[in-house]
Tab-separated table of C-alpha atoms in Angstrom:
chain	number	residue	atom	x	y	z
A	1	UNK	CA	107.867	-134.774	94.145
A	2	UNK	CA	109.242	-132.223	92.017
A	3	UNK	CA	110.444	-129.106	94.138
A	4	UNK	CA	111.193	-126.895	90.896
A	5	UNK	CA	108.540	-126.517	88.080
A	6	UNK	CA	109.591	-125.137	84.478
A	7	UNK	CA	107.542	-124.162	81.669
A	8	UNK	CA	107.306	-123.947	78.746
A	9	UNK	CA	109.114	-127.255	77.475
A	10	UNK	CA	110.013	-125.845	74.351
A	11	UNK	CA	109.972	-121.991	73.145
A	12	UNK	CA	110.658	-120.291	69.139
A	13	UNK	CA	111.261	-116.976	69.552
A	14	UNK	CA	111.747	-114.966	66.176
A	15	UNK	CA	115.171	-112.832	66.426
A	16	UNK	CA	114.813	-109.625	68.045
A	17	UNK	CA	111.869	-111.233	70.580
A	18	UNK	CA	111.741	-111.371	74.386
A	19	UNK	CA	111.786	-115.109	75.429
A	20	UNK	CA	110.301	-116.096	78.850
A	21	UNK	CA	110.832	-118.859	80.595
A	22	UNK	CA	108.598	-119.341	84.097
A	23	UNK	CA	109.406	-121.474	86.855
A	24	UNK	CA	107.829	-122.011	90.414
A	25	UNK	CA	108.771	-123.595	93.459
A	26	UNK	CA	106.968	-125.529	96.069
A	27	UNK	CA	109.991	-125.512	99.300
A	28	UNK	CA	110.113	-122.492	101.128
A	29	UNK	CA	113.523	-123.043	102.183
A	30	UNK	CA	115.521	-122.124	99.059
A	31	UNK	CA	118.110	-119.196	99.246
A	32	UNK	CA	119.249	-119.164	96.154
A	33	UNK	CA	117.878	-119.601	92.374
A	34	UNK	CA	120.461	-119.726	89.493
A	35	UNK	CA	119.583	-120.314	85.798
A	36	UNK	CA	122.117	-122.225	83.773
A	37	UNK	CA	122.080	-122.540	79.894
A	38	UNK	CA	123.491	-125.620	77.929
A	39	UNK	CA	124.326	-125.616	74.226
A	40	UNK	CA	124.161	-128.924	72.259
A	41	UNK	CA	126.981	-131.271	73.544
A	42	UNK	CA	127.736	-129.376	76.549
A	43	UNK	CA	127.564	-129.215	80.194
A	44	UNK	CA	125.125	-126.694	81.660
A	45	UNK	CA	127.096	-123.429	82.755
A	46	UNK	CA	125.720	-120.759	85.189
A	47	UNK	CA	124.488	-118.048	83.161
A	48	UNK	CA	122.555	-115.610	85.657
A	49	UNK	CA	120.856	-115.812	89.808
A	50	UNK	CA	119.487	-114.320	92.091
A	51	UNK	CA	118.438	-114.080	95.969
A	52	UNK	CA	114.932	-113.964	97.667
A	53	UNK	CA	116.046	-110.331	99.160
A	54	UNK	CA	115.869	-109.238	95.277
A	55	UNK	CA	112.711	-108.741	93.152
A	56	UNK	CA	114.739	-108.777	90.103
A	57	UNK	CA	118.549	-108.674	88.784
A	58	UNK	CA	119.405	-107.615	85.132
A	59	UNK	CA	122.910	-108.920	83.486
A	60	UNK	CA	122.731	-107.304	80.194
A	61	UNK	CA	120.348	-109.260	78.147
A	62	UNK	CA	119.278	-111.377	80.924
A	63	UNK	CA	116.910	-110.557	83.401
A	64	UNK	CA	115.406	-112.361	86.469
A	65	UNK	CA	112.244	-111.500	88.059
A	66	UNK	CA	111.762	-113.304	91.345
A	67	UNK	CA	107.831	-112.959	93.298
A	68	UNK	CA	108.821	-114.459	96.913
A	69	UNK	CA	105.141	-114.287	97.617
A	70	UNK	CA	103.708	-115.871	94.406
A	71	UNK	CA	106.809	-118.581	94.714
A	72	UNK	CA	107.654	-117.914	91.291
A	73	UNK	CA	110.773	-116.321	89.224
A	74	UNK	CA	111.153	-116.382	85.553
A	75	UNK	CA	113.931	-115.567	82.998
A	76	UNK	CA	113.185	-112.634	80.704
A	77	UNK	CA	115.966	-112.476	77.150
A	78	UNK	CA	115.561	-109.279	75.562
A	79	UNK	CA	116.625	-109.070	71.834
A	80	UNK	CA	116.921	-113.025	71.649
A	81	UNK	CA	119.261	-113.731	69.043
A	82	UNK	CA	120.404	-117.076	66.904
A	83	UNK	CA	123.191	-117.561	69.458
A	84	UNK	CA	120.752	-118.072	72.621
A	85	UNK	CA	119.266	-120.671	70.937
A	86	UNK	CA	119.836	-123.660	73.905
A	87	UNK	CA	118.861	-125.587	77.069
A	88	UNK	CA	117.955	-123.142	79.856
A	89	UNK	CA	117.172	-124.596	83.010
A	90	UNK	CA	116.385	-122.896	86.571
A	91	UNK	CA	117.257	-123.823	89.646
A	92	UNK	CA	116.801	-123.392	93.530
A	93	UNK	CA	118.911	-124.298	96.361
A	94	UNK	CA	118.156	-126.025	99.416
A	95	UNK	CA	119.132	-123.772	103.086
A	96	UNK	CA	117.271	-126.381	105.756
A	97	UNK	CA	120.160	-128.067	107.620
A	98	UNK	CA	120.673	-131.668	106.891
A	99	UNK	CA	121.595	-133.258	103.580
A	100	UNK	CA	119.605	-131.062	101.612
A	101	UNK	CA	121.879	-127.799	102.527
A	102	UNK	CA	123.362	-126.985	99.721
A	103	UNK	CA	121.459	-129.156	96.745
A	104	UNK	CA	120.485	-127.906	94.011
A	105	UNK	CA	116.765	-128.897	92.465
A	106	UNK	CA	116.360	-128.223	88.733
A	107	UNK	CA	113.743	-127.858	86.398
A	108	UNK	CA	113.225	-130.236	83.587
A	109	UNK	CA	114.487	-127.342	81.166
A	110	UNK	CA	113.352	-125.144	78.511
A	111	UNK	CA	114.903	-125.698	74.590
A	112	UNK	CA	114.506	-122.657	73.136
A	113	UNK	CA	115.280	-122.016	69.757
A	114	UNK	CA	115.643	-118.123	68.082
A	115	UNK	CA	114.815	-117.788	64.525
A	116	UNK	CA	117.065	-115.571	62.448
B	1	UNK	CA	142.769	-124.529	85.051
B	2	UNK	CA	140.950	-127.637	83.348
B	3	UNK	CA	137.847	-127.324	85.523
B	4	UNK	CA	135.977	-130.523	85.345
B	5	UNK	CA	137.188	-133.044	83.492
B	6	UNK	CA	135.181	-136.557	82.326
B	7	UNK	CA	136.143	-139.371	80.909
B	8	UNK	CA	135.050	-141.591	78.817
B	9	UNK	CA	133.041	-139.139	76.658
B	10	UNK	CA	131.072	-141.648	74.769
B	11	UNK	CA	130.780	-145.424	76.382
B	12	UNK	CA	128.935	-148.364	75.156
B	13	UNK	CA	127.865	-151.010	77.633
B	14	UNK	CA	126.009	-154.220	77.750
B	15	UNK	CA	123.531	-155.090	80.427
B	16	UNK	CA	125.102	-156.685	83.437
B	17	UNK	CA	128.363	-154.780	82.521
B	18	UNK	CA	129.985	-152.691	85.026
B	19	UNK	CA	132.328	-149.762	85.082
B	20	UNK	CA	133.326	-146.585	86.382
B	21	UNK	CA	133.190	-142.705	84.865
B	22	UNK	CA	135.631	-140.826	86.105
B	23	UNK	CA	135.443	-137.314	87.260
B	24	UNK	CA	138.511	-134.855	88.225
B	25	UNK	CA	138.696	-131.132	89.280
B	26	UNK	CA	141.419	-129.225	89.639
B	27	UNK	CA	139.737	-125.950	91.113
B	28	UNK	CA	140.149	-127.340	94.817
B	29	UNK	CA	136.685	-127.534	95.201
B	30	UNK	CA	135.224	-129.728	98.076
B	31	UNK	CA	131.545	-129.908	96.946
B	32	UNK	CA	131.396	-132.513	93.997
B	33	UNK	CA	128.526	-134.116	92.669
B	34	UNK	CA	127.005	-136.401	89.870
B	35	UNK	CA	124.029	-135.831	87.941
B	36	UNK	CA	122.004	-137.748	85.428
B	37	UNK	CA	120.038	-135.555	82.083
B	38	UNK	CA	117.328	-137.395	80.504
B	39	UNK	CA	115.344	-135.803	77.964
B	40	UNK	CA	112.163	-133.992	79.377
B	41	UNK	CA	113.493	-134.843	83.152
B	42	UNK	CA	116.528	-132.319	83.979
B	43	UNK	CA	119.038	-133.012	85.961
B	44	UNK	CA	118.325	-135.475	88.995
B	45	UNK	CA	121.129	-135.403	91.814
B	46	UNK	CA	122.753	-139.398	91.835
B	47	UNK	CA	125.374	-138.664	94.399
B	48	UNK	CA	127.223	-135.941	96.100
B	49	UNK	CA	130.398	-135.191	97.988
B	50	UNK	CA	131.116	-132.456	100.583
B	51	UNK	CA	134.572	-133.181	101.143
B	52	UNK	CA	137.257	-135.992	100.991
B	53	UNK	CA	135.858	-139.183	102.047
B	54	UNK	CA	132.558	-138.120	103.098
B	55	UNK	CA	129.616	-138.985	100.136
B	56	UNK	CA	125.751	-139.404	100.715
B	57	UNK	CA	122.589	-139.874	98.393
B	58	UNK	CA	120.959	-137.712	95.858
B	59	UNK	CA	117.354	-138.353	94.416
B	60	UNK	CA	118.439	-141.114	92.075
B	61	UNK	CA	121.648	-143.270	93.823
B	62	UNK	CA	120.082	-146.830	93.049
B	63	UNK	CA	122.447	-148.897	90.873
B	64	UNK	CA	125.201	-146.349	91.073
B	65	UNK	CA	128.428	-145.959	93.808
B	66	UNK	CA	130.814	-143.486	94.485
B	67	UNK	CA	134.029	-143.049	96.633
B	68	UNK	CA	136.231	-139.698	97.266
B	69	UNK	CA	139.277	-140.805	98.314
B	70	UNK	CA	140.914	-137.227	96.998
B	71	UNK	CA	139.875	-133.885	96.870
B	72	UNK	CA	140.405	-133.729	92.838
B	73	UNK	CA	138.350	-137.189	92.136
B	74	UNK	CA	135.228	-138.157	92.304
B	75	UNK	CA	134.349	-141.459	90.319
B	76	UNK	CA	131.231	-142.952	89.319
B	77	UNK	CA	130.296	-146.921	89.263
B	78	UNK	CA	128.280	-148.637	87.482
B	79	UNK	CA	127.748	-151.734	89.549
B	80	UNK	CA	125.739	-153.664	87.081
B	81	UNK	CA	124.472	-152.048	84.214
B	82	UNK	CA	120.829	-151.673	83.195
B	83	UNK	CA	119.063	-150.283	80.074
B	84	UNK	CA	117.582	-147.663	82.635
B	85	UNK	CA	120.908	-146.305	83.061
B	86	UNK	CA	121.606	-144.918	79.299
B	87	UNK	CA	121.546	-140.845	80.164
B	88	UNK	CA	124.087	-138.058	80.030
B	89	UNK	CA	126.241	-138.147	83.199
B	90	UNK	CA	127.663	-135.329	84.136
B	91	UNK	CA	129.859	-134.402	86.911
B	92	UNK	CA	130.430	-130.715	88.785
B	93	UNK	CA	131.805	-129.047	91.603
B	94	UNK	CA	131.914	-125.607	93.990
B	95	UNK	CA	134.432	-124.441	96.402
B	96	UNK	CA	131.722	-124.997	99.130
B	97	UNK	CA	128.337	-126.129	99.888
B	98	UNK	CA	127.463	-122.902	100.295
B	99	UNK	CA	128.966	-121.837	97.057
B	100	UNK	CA	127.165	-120.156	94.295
B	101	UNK	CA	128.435	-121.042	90.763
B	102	UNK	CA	128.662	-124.487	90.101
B	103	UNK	CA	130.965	-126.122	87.447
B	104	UNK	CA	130.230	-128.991	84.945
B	105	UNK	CA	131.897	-131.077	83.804
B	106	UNK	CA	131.463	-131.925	79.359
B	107	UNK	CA	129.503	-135.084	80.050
B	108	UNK	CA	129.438	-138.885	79.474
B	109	UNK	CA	126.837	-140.219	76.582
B	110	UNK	CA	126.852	-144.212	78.709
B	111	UNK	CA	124.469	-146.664	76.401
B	112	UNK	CA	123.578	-149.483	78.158
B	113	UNK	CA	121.864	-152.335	75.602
């Protein structure tokens, strides 16, 4: 069962756009939700997060909204440009005791590609 | 500081072949884990490490071993390969299980035919 859900598969955004990227989560017991981004050939790196205490956390182009109630957070890019063009996936991290402390569940990722 | 390093970066195998992918951190970090990236499926959790010589199962461990015998390493074994297994490995680590930035390693492009 997939505890993290990501959409859209694939995104073009025209430089200059806002690209979106939604995901939802089925666990309740996540305390944590980083997005990482992965360029061609490379391993994912942690680009932005955020806590359920937080409705939303901003990191200069980057932006996180998180709906505790809804179950949902997404990753807003403001003023996409050629250079964010990459794998962007979101993730959520397991907080019940047991061998799921700690784990991280990812979506299946989101290519998006920014047309200059 | 190297981070995580892999090696091989590219590895060809035949079925039935075995053989390990090795994984190293110098950060000092106890949590270390493997991950598989197929296209469309994300990353899926193989195996993970909390500390020296303690290991346990991630969503996809069949076919696949590990050992920490060292904080720094973390190695991955192929016990027999199987076309199933071609994927990007990649390896990463945190200071703690409770950490919250998580390194990767560059990744391992295994072929099985």
């Amino acid at each position: 069962q997939q505890q993290v859900k990501q959409s859209p598969q694939s995104l073009i955004v025209q430089k200059g756009g806002i690209s979106i990227i939604n995901c939802a989560y089925e666990n309740t017991a996540f305390d944590y939700f980083p997005w990482y981004q992965q360029f061609p050939g490379k391993g994912p790196a942690l680009l932005i997060a955020i806590r359920p205490d937080v409705s939303e956390k901003k990191e200069g182009r980057f932006t996180i909204s998180f709906n505790k109630s809804a179950k949902q957070f997404s990753l807003h890019i403001m003023d996409s440009q050629p250079g964010d063009s990459a794998t962007y996936f979101c993730a959520a991290r397991g907080a019940d005791r047991g061998s799921t402390l700690g784990r991280l569940y990812f979506g299946r990722g989101t290519q998006l590609t920014v047309w200059p | 500081n190297a981070g995580v390093t892999q090696t091989p970066k590219f590895q060809v195998l035949k079925t039935g072949q075995s053989m390990t992918l090795q994984c190293a951190q110098d950060m000092n970090h106890e949590y270390m884990s493997w991950y598989r990236q197929d296209p469309g499926m994300g990353l899926r959790l193989i195996h993970y490490s909390v500390g020296a010589g303690i290991t346990d199962q991630g969503e996809v461990p069949n076919g696949y071993n590990v050992s920490r015998s060292t904080t720094e390493d973390f190695p991955l074994r192929l016990l027999s390969a199987a076309p199933s297994q071609t994927s990007v490995y990649f390896c990463a680590s945190r200071r703690a299980r409770r950490s919250y930035e998580q390194y990767f390693g560059p990744g391992t492009r295994l072929t099985v035919t």
